[in-house]
mmCIF file of C-alpha atoms and ligand atoms in Angstrom:
data_model
loop_
_atom_site.group_PDB
_atom_site.id
_atom_site.type_symbol
_atom_site.label_atom_id
_atom_site.label_comp_id
_atom_site.label_asym_id
_atom_site.label_seq_id
_atom_site.Cartn_x
_atom_site.Cartn_y
_atom_site.Cartn_z
ATOM 1 C CA MET U 27 40.473 -26.259 -132.830
ATOM 2 C CA LYS U 28 43.757 -24.363 -132.796
ATOM 3 C CA LYS U 29 41.941 -21.335 -131.373
ATOM 4 C CA LEU U 30 40.276 -23.480 -128.656
ATOM 5 C CA LEU U 31 43.685 -24.834 -127.665
ATOM 6 C CA ALA U 32 45.029 -21.293 -127.488
ATOM 7 C CA VAL U 33 42.175 -20.263 -125.151
ATOM 8 C CA VAL U 34 42.708 -23.321 -122.930
ATOM 9 C CA LEU U 35 46.434 -22.699 -122.779
ATOM 10 C CA CYS U 36 45.927 -19.051 -121.832
ATOM 11 C CA LEU U 37 43.355 -19.935 -119.109
ATOM 12 C CA ALA U 38 45.652 -22.654 -117.747
ATOM 13 C CA THR U 39 48.493 -20.158 -117.590
ATOM 14 C CA VAL U 40 46.384 -17.657 -115.641
ATOM 15 C CA PHE U 41 45.113 -20.380 -113.246
ATOM 16 C CA PHE U 42 48.417 -22.100 -112.482
ATOM 17 C CA CYS U 43 50.544 -18.992 -112.189
ATOM 18 C CA GLY U 44 47.929 -17.652 -109.727
ATOM 19 C CA CYS U 45 48.389 -14.231 -111.164
ATOM 20 C CA SER U 46 45.263 -12.103 -111.116
ATOM 21 C CA GLY U 47 45.228 -8.984 -113.124
ATOM 22 C CA GLU U 48 48.750 -9.510 -114.422
ATOM 23 C CA ASP U 49 49.344 -10.535 -117.987
ATOM 24 C CA PRO U 50 50.224 -14.240 -117.939
ATOM 25 C CA HIS U 51 53.441 -14.949 -119.740
ATOM 26 C CA PRO U 52 52.175 -16.431 -122.983
ATOM 27 C CA LEU U 53 53.085 -20.068 -123.377
ATOM 28 C CA PRO U 54 55.234 -20.861 -126.436
ATOM 29 C CA GLY U 55 52.904 -20.960 -129.412
ATOM 30 C CA SER U 56 50.003 -19.430 -127.545
ATOM 31 C CA SER U 57 49.915 -16.215 -129.516
ATOM 32 C CA GLU U 58 50.155 -15.721 -133.286
ATOM 33 C CA ASP U 59 50.941 -19.440 -133.704
ATOM 34 C CA ASN U 60 47.328 -20.288 -132.871
ATOM 35 C CA LEU U 61 45.795 -17.872 -135.352
ATOM 36 C CA ILE U 62 44.511 -19.328 -138.596
ATOM 37 C CA VAL U 63 46.663 -17.736 -141.290
ATOM 38 C CA VAL U 64 44.720 -16.825 -144.423
ATOM 39 C CA GLY U 65 46.182 -15.388 -147.633
ATOM 40 C CA PHE U 66 43.520 -13.312 -149.433
ATOM 41 C CA SER U 67 44.021 -12.263 -153.072
ATOM 42 C CA GLN U 68 41.451 -9.643 -154.081
ATOM 43 C CA VAL U 69 40.784 -8.628 -157.713
ATOM 44 C CA GLY U 70 41.187 -4.902 -157.063
ATOM 45 C CA ALA U 71 39.118 -1.907 -155.980
ATOM 46 C CA GLU U 72 37.270 -1.228 -159.239
ATOM 47 C CA SER U 73 33.820 -0.660 -157.746
ATOM 48 C CA GLU U 74 31.877 0.138 -154.586
ATOM 49 C CA TRP U 75 30.872 -3.493 -154.569
ATOM 50 C CA ARG U 76 34.504 -4.647 -154.506
ATOM 51 C CA VAL U 77 35.374 -2.237 -151.684
ATOM 52 C CA ALA U 78 32.420 -3.538 -149.623
ATOM 53 C CA ASN U 79 33.521 -7.117 -150.326
ATOM 54 C CA THR U 80 37.082 -6.411 -149.174
ATOM 55 C CA GLU U 81 35.967 -4.578 -146.043
ATOM 56 C CA ASN U 82 33.632 -7.416 -145.083
ATOM 57 C CA ILE U 83 36.262 -10.140 -145.526
ATOM 58 C CA LYS U 84 38.782 -8.106 -143.500
ATOM 59 C CA SER U 85 36.266 -7.423 -140.726
ATOM 60 C CA VAL U 86 35.323 -11.095 -140.333
ATOM 61 C CA LEU U 87 38.758 -12.726 -140.817
ATOM 62 C CA SER U 88 40.127 -10.635 -137.944
ATOM 63 C CA GLU U 89 42.457 -11.481 -135.078
ATOM 64 C CA GLU U 90 39.535 -11.322 -132.645
ATOM 65 C CA ASN U 91 37.907 -14.105 -134.697
ATOM 66 C CA GLY U 92 41.116 -16.169 -134.598
ATOM 67 C CA TYR U 93 42.695 -15.165 -137.916
ATOM 68 C CA MET U 94 45.853 -13.587 -139.237
ATOM 69 C CA LEU U 95 44.924 -12.178 -142.653
ATOM 70 C CA ILE U 96 47.526 -11.475 -145.340
ATOM 71 C CA PHE U 97 45.829 -9.258 -147.945
ATOM 72 C CA ASP U 98 46.925 -8.597 -151.526
ATOM 73 C CA ASP U 99 45.200 -6.222 -153.989
ATOM 74 C CA ALA U 100 45.844 -7.470 -157.546
ATOM 75 C CA ARG U 101 44.870 -4.143 -159.120
ATOM 76 C CA GLN U 102 42.809 -5.947 -161.804
ATOM 77 C CA GLU U 103 45.757 -8.051 -163.031
ATOM 78 C CA GLN U 104 45.456 -11.842 -163.026
ATOM 79 C CA GLU U 105 49.261 -12.082 -163.041
ATOM 80 C CA ASN U 106 49.312 -10.218 -159.706
ATOM 81 C CA GLN U 107 46.831 -12.713 -158.265
ATOM 82 C CA ILE U 108 48.955 -15.658 -159.418
ATOM 83 C CA ARG U 109 52.040 -14.015 -157.908
ATOM 84 C CA ALA U 110 50.221 -13.395 -154.610
ATOM 85 C CA ILE U 111 48.936 -16.985 -154.418
ATOM 86 C CA ARG U 112 52.473 -18.286 -155.038
ATOM 87 C CA MET U 113 53.714 -16.024 -152.214
ATOM 88 C CA PHE U 114 51.015 -17.386 -149.889
ATOM 89 C CA ILE U 115 52.197 -20.928 -150.747
ATOM 90 C CA GLN U 116 55.801 -19.991 -149.939
ATOM 91 C CA GLN U 117 54.596 -18.507 -146.644
ATOM 92 C CA ASP U 118 52.791 -21.816 -145.974
ATOM 93 C CA VAL U 119 49.519 -20.134 -145.008
ATOM 94 C CA ASP U 120 46.709 -22.307 -143.630
ATOM 95 C CA TYR U 121 44.154 -21.245 -146.277
ATOM 96 C CA ILE U 122 44.083 -19.271 -149.513
ATOM 97 C CA VAL U 123 40.994 -17.194 -150.325
ATOM 98 C CA PHE U 124 40.725 -15.480 -153.705
ATOM 99 C CA SER U 125 38.229 -13.896 -156.085
ATOM 100 C CA PRO U 126 39.364 -15.028 -159.561
ATOM 101 C CA LYS U 127 39.331 -12.037 -161.900
ATOM 102 C CA VAL U 128 38.394 -14.294 -164.815
ATOM 103 C CA GLU U 129 37.384 -17.966 -164.991
ATOM 104 C CA THR U 130 40.419 -19.290 -166.875
ATOM 105 C CA GLY U 131 44.185 -19.507 -166.292
ATOM 106 C CA TRP U 132 44.249 -20.837 -162.721
ATOM 107 C CA ASN U 133 44.968 -24.561 -163.106
ATOM 108 C CA SER U 134 48.746 -24.334 -162.728
ATOM 109 C CA ILE U 135 48.881 -22.135 -159.623
ATOM 110 C CA LEU U 136 45.996 -23.971 -157.931
ATOM 111 C CA LEU U 137 47.812 -27.255 -158.596
ATOM 112 C CA GLU U 138 50.803 -25.771 -156.740
ATOM 113 C CA ALA U 139 48.517 -24.938 -153.795
ATOM 114 C CA LYS U 140 47.035 -28.454 -153.882
ATOM 115 C CA GLU U 141 50.494 -30.034 -153.914
ATOM 116 C CA ALA U 142 51.432 -27.812 -150.960
ATOM 117 C CA GLY U 143 48.346 -29.114 -149.117
ATOM 118 C CA ILE U 144 46.804 -25.644 -148.780
ATOM 119 C CA PRO U 145 42.982 -25.524 -149.168
ATOM 120 C CA VAL U 146 41.771 -22.841 -151.598
ATOM 121 C CA ILE U 147 38.417 -21.105 -151.163
ATOM 122 C CA ALA U 148 37.181 -19.261 -154.266
ATOM 123 C CA ILE U 149 34.826 -16.360 -153.472
ATOM 124 C CA ASP U 150 32.647 -14.098 -155.581
ATOM 125 C CA ARG U 151 33.674 -15.298 -159.055
ATOM 126 C CA TYR U 152 34.059 -18.850 -160.335
ATOM 127 C CA ILE U 153 36.848 -20.707 -162.065
ATOM 128 C CA GLU U 154 36.255 -22.826 -165.169
ATOM 129 C CA GLN U 155 34.483 -26.134 -164.715
ATOM 130 C CA GLN U 156 37.506 -28.397 -165.363
ATOM 131 C CA GLY U 157 39.311 -26.619 -162.513
ATOM 132 C CA GLU U 158 36.602 -27.621 -160.040
ATOM 133 C CA TYR U 159 38.766 -30.226 -158.259
ATOM 134 C CA LEU U 160 41.395 -27.561 -157.575
ATOM 135 C CA TYR U 161 39.470 -25.627 -154.952
ATOM 136 C CA THR U 162 37.991 -26.730 -151.635
ATOM 137 C CA ALA U 163 34.916 -24.490 -151.593
ATOM 138 C CA TYR U 164 33.159 -21.741 -153.557
ATOM 139 C CA ILE U 165 31.178 -18.907 -151.961
ATOM 140 C CA GLY U 166 29.439 -16.361 -154.159
ATOM 141 C CA SER U 167 26.429 -15.492 -156.275
ATOM 142 C CA ASP U 168 24.360 -17.316 -158.849
ATOM 143 C CA PHE U 169 25.062 -14.763 -161.574
ATOM 144 C CA TYR U 170 22.950 -16.532 -164.172
ATOM 145 C CA LYS U 171 19.983 -16.234 -161.808
ATOM 146 C CA GLU U 172 20.745 -12.533 -161.391
ATOM 147 C CA GLY U 173 20.599 -12.112 -165.171
ATOM 148 C CA GLU U 174 17.359 -14.072 -165.388
ATOM 149 C CA ILE U 175 15.757 -11.861 -162.704
ATOM 150 C CA ALA U 176 16.717 -8.750 -164.689
ATOM 151 C CA VAL U 177 15.372 -10.064 -167.990
ATOM 152 C CA LYS U 178 12.140 -11.341 -166.450
ATOM 153 C CA TRP U 179 11.552 -7.951 -164.806
ATOM 154 C CA LEU U 180 12.147 -6.159 -168.132
ATOM 155 C CA GLU U 181 9.761 -8.506 -169.969
ATOM 156 C CA ASP U 182 7.013 -7.902 -167.384
ATOM 157 C CA PHE U 183 7.619 -4.156 -167.329
ATOM 158 C CA LEU U 184 7.403 -3.802 -171.109
ATOM 159 C CA GLU U 185 4.254 -5.950 -171.095
ATOM 160 C CA LYS U 186 2.629 -3.642 -168.506
ATOM 161 C CA GLN U 187 3.674 -0.625 -170.590
ATOM 162 C CA GLY U 188 1.963 -2.145 -173.630
ATOM 163 C CA ARG U 189 5.315 -2.344 -175.412
ATOM 164 C CA ALA U 190 5.598 -6.145 -175.636
ATOM 165 C CA GLU U 191 5.561 -6.047 -179.442
ATOM 166 C CA GLU U 192 7.305 -2.699 -179.982
ATOM 167 C CA PRO U 193 10.932 -2.470 -181.204
ATOM 168 C CA ILE U 194 13.183 -2.365 -178.107
ATOM 169 C CA ARG U 195 16.729 -1.060 -178.784
ATOM 170 C CA ILE U 196 19.119 -2.225 -176.097
ATOM 171 C CA VAL U 197 22.607 -0.942 -175.269
ATOM 172 C CA HIS U 198 24.502 -3.644 -173.369
ATOM 173 C CA ILE U 199 27.487 -2.588 -171.238
ATOM 174 C CA GLN U 200 29.271 -5.732 -170.106
ATOM 175 C CA GLY U 201 31.507 -6.335 -167.116
ATOM 176 C CA THR U 202 35.059 -7.706 -167.240
ATOM 177 C CA ILE U 203 34.973 -10.108 -170.196
ATOM 178 C CA GLY U 204 35.405 -13.716 -169.112
ATOM 179 C CA SER U 205 34.484 -13.077 -165.482
ATOM 180 C CA THR U 206 31.648 -15.120 -163.992
ATOM 181 C CA PRO U 207 29.393 -12.095 -163.336
ATOM 182 C CA GLN U 208 29.809 -10.963 -166.929
ATOM 183 C CA LEU U 209 29.047 -14.409 -168.329
ATOM 184 C CA GLY U 210 26.126 -14.948 -165.960
ATOM 185 C CA ARG U 211 24.524 -11.562 -166.570
ATOM 186 C CA THR U 212 25.109 -11.574 -170.355
ATOM 187 C CA VAL U 213 23.686 -14.949 -171.378
ATOM 188 C CA PRO U 214 20.091 -14.392 -170.124
ATOM 189 C CA LEU U 215 19.916 -11.081 -172.024
ATOM 190 C CA GLU U 216 21.236 -12.622 -175.241
ATOM 191 C CA LYS U 217 18.808 -15.545 -174.884
ATOM 192 C CA ALA U 218 15.931 -13.088 -174.351
ATOM 193 C CA THR U 219 16.734 -11.302 -177.634
ATOM 194 C CA GLU U 220 16.353 -14.718 -179.320
ATOM 195 C CA ARG U 221 12.916 -15.122 -177.661
ATOM 196 C CA HIS U 222 11.845 -11.565 -178.532
ATOM 197 C CA PRO U 223 12.419 -10.727 -182.231
ATOM 198 C CA ASN U 224 11.431 -7.103 -181.440
ATOM 199 C CA TRP U 225 14.362 -6.788 -179.001
ATOM 200 C CA GLU U 226 17.684 -5.741 -180.552
ATOM 201 C CA ILE U 227 21.073 -5.265 -178.886
ATOM 202 C CA THR U 228 22.166 -2.232 -180.907
ATOM 203 C CA ALA U 229 25.508 -1.924 -179.083
ATOM 204 C CA GLN U 230 27.461 -4.319 -176.848
ATOM 205 C CA GLU U 231 30.635 -2.912 -175.259
ATOM 206 C CA CYS U 232 32.818 -3.788 -172.259
ATOM 207 C CA GLY U 233 32.609 -1.340 -169.368
ATOM 208 C CA ASP U 234 34.931 -3.472 -167.213
ATOM 209 C CA PHE U 235 32.735 -2.883 -164.146
ATOM 210 C CA THR U 236 34.008 0.687 -163.844
ATOM 211 C CA LYS U 237 32.162 4.036 -163.987
ATOM 212 C CA ALA U 238 34.914 5.667 -166.041
ATOM 213 C CA LYS U 239 35.011 2.990 -168.770
ATOM 214 C CA ALA U 240 31.212 2.850 -168.979
ATOM 215 C CA TYR U 241 31.025 6.644 -169.351
ATOM 216 C CA GLU U 242 33.603 6.421 -172.154
ATOM 217 C CA VAL U 243 31.873 3.621 -174.113
ATOM 218 C CA MET U 244 28.392 5.109 -173.596
ATOM 219 C CA SER U 245 29.618 8.491 -174.844
ATOM 220 C CA SER U 246 30.966 6.922 -178.030
ATOM 221 C CA ILE U 247 27.715 4.979 -178.557
ATOM 222 C CA LEU U 248 25.728 8.219 -178.159
ATOM 223 C CA GLU U 249 27.759 9.776 -180.967
ATOM 224 C CA ARG U 250 26.323 7.047 -183.220
ATOM 225 C CA THR U 251 22.735 6.940 -181.961
ATOM 226 C CA LYS U 252 20.340 8.295 -179.352
ATOM 227 C CA ASP U 253 17.547 5.871 -180.301
ATOM 228 C CA ILE U 254 17.890 3.838 -177.116
ATOM 229 C CA ASP U 255 15.099 2.225 -175.085
ATOM 230 C CA VAL U 256 17.107 0.165 -172.573
ATOM 231 C CA VAL U 257 20.658 0.347 -171.178
ATOM 232 C CA TYR U 258 21.606 -2.963 -169.509
ATOM 233 C CA CYS U 259 24.655 -2.368 -167.275
ATOM 234 C CA GLU U 260 26.362 -5.274 -165.517
ATOM 235 C CA ASN U 261 27.090 -3.313 -162.324
ATOM 236 C CA ASP U 262 26.241 -0.029 -160.570
ATOM 237 C CA GLY U 263 29.530 1.633 -161.475
ATOM 238 C CA GLU U 264 28.740 1.144 -165.153
ATOM 239 C CA ALA U 265 25.158 2.341 -164.704
ATOM 240 C CA LEU U 266 26.319 5.576 -163.053
ATOM 241 C CA GLY U 267 28.840 6.198 -165.845
ATOM 242 C CA ALA U 268 26.281 5.466 -168.571
ATOM 243 C CA ILE U 269 23.665 7.719 -166.921
ATOM 244 C CA ASP U 270 26.158 10.597 -166.712
ATOM 245 C CA ALA U 271 26.909 10.215 -170.427
ATOM 246 C CA MET U 272 23.217 9.997 -171.392
ATOM 247 C CA GLU U 273 22.201 13.012 -169.314
ATOM 248 C CA GLU U 274 25.055 15.041 -170.801
ATOM 249 C CA ALA U 275 23.709 14.059 -174.242
ATOM 250 C CA GLY U 276 20.236 15.288 -173.262
ATOM 251 C CA LEU U 277 18.620 11.869 -172.728
ATOM 252 C CA LYS U 278 16.276 11.274 -169.771
ATOM 253 C CA CYS U 279 16.978 8.193 -167.646
ATOM 254 C CA ASN U 280 13.555 7.226 -166.369
ATOM 255 C CA PRO U 281 11.540 4.063 -167.144
ATOM 256 C CA GLU U 282 8.263 5.994 -167.362
ATOM 257 C CA ASP U 283 9.188 8.325 -170.226
ATOM 258 C CA GLY U 284 12.866 7.860 -170.935
ATOM 259 C CA VAL U 285 15.616 5.234 -171.075
ATOM 260 C CA ILE U 286 15.105 2.119 -168.925
ATOM 261 C CA VAL U 287 18.381 1.499 -167.052
ATOM 262 C CA ILE U 288 18.997 -1.975 -165.627
ATOM 263 C CA SER U 289 21.838 -2.478 -163.118
ATOM 264 C CA PHE U 290 23.390 -5.052 -160.767
ATOM 265 C CA ASP U 291 25.040 -4.896 -157.308
ATOM 266 C CA ALA U 292 22.458 -2.817 -155.357
ATOM 267 C CA THR U 293 25.179 -0.790 -153.681
ATOM 268 C CA ARG U 294 23.995 2.170 -151.613
ATOM 269 C CA LEU U 295 24.698 4.662 -154.401
ATOM 270 C CA GLY U 296 23.036 2.415 -156.961
ATOM 271 C CA LEU U 297 19.935 2.229 -154.758
ATOM 272 C CA GLU U 298 19.876 6.017 -154.384
ATOM 273 C CA TYR U 299 19.666 6.197 -158.192
ATOM 274 C CA THR U 300 16.926 3.520 -158.113
ATOM 275 C CA LEU U 301 14.947 5.544 -155.543
ATOM 276 C CA ALA U 302 15.332 8.583 -157.813
ATOM 277 C CA GLY U 303 13.988 6.534 -160.758
ATOM 278 C CA LYS U 304 17.193 6.858 -162.784
ATOM 279 C CA ILE U 305 17.828 3.123 -162.432
ATOM 280 C CA ALA U 306 14.644 1.121 -163.077
ATOM 281 C CA LEU U 307 15.829 -2.212 -161.673
ATOM 282 C CA ASN U 308 18.812 -3.047 -159.453
ATOM 283 C CA VAL U 309 19.574 -6.735 -158.912
ATOM 284 C CA GLU U 310 21.472 -7.292 -155.672
ATOM 285 C CA CYS U 311 24.872 -8.963 -155.686
ATOM 286 C CA ASN U 312 25.731 -9.587 -152.045
ATOM 287 C CA PRO U 313 29.391 -8.750 -151.192
ATOM 288 C CA LEU U 314 29.087 -9.766 -147.515
ATOM 289 C CA GLN U 315 30.829 -13.119 -147.968
ATOM 290 C CA GLY U 316 33.056 -12.975 -144.875
ATOM 291 C CA PRO U 317 30.703 -14.912 -142.549
ATOM 292 C CA TYR U 318 30.335 -17.666 -145.161
ATOM 293 C CA VAL U 319 34.144 -17.957 -145.473
ATOM 294 C CA ASP U 320 34.548 -18.013 -141.668
ATOM 295 C CA LYS U 321 31.940 -20.781 -141.380
ATOM 296 C CA VAL U 322 33.633 -22.970 -144.010
ATOM 297 C CA ILE U 323 37.110 -22.516 -142.500
ATOM 298 C CA LYS U 324 35.946 -23.262 -138.952
ATOM 299 C CA LYS U 325 34.232 -26.438 -140.218
ATOM 300 C CA LEU U 326 37.387 -27.472 -142.058
ATOM 301 C CA GLU U 327 39.394 -26.820 -138.886
ATOM 302 C CA ARG U 328 37.087 -29.215 -137.014
ATOM 303 C CA SER U 329 37.017 -31.703 -139.896
ATOM 304 C CA GLU U 330 33.261 -31.283 -140.051
ATOM 305 C CA TYR U 331 31.035 -31.560 -143.132
ATOM 306 C CA TYR U 332 30.718 -28.300 -145.035
ATOM 307 C CA ASP U 333 28.875 -27.125 -148.151
ATOM 308 C CA ARG U 334 31.327 -27.070 -151.039
ATOM 309 C CA ILE U 335 29.223 -24.538 -152.945
ATOM 310 C CA SER U 336 27.517 -21.737 -150.968
ATOM 311 C CA TYR U 337 25.351 -19.110 -152.672
ATOM 312 C CA VAL U 338 24.886 -15.857 -150.750
ATOM 313 C CA ASP U 339 21.369 -14.508 -150.157
ATOM 314 C CA GLU U 340 20.264 -11.901 -152.718
ATOM 315 C CA THR U 341 17.173 -9.969 -153.811
ATOM 316 C CA TYR U 342 16.348 -7.100 -156.206
ATOM 317 C CA PHE U 343 14.927 -3.583 -156.012
ATOM 318 C CA ASP U 344 12.932 -1.587 -158.543
ATOM 319 C CA TYR U 345 12.085 2.093 -158.753
ATOM 320 C CA GLN U 346 8.396 1.470 -158.039
ATOM 321 C CA THR U 347 8.787 -0.369 -154.713
ATOM 322 C CA ILE U 348 12.088 0.772 -153.194
ATOM 323 C CA THR U 349 11.899 2.982 -150.082
ATOM 324 C CA ARG U 350 14.270 5.171 -148.120
ATOM 325 C CA GLU U 351 13.914 2.798 -145.168
ATOM 326 C CA MET U 352 15.087 -0.133 -147.300
ATOM 327 C CA ILE U 353 18.241 1.764 -148.246
ATOM 328 C CA ASP U 354 18.946 3.007 -144.710
ATOM 329 C CA SER U 355 18.612 -0.516 -143.282
ATOM 330 C CA ARG U 356 21.326 -2.026 -145.483
ATOM 331 C CA GLU U 357 24.952 -2.810 -144.499
ATOM 332 C CA TYR U 358 26.525 -1.591 -147.764
HETATM 333 C C1 GZL R 416 30.195 -9.697 -158.631
HETATM 334 C C2 GZL R 416 31.509 -8.998 -158.674
HETATM 335 C C3 GZL R 416 31.454 -7.876 -159.628
HETATM 336 C C4 GZL R 416 30.464 -6.805 -159.203
HETATM 337 C C5 GZL R 416 31.192 -5.598 -159.681
HETATM 338 O O1 GZL R 416 30.245 -10.705 -157.681
HETATM 339 O O2 GZL R 416 32.532 -9.896 -159.090
HETATM 340 O O3 GZL R 416 32.737 -7.296 -159.686
HETATM 341 O O4 GZL R 416 29.213 -6.949 -159.775
HETATM 342 C C6 GZL R 416 32.612 -5.937 -159.275
HETATM 343 O O5 GZL R 416 30.802 -4.398 -159.080
HETATM 344 O O6 GZL R 416 33.508 -5.121 -159.906
#
């Protein structure tokens, strides 16, 4: 609505001042004042996925689309996110958008935003259930569903390989502990090991969604054992780090006759590894959340009904069906 008013004001200025081709003198409040000011607190830049997420939000919440975006990179520290959100409140932004690094510890700062009358839109990761009333909308992935897709694919694959009853030794490299993607991708795997007595998680370490940390933890696991059938990584960065460590240790990463590597995100690099057969399954986690955020804000601006919870569209790719064309057609 503010943007519409700005357009009307500008057109009226051009019409009444009769100037053609000259820049109309902007009416008071017909410039930045009519942009929707959004404070965006991002977790960091820990992975290709995160970089794609940031770039998409910035490209959609642009001045051309009627926004003034104030961006803060928390560099993986929740304290930095809390500080940034408090700064946005002091600046009296119109909306706060943030990806909560972990699910807990937000009640106090979100209460401050609520008391300041600033709507908060959580993207990507969730906040704990009892904090639900503290944010206006959530846009992100169904991480539990992502985990279920991965486990179901692994069950079917092992069945087809005739290994349904064989001992399956699984190395599990988790994402940032306490984050929604880590919780959502971990639980289905742990439940599957309860369903399958022949499945065993022989090592479970945090890779913090980074290639470097995953390489480090995988290298230390390989010093203990090389009897590994599956490496379940909770994002592409971790999968690439784990694969580097395994190949350096002389292990083959290939579902046909080597280690079965499962990954999440389906970033371009992760899909290149899937096409090469080094990653067996890559479950997409869609970072292109900008259009969903824009839609919710514009509806709020017009006091229209909006979906409080929006899940982004996602799919999965495996080494047997992925093609070069699929990879080349993707936005990230
Ligand atoms: C998932 C997102 C995760 C990605 C990782 O929505 O929060 O964080 O899976 C990223 O790549 O670091």
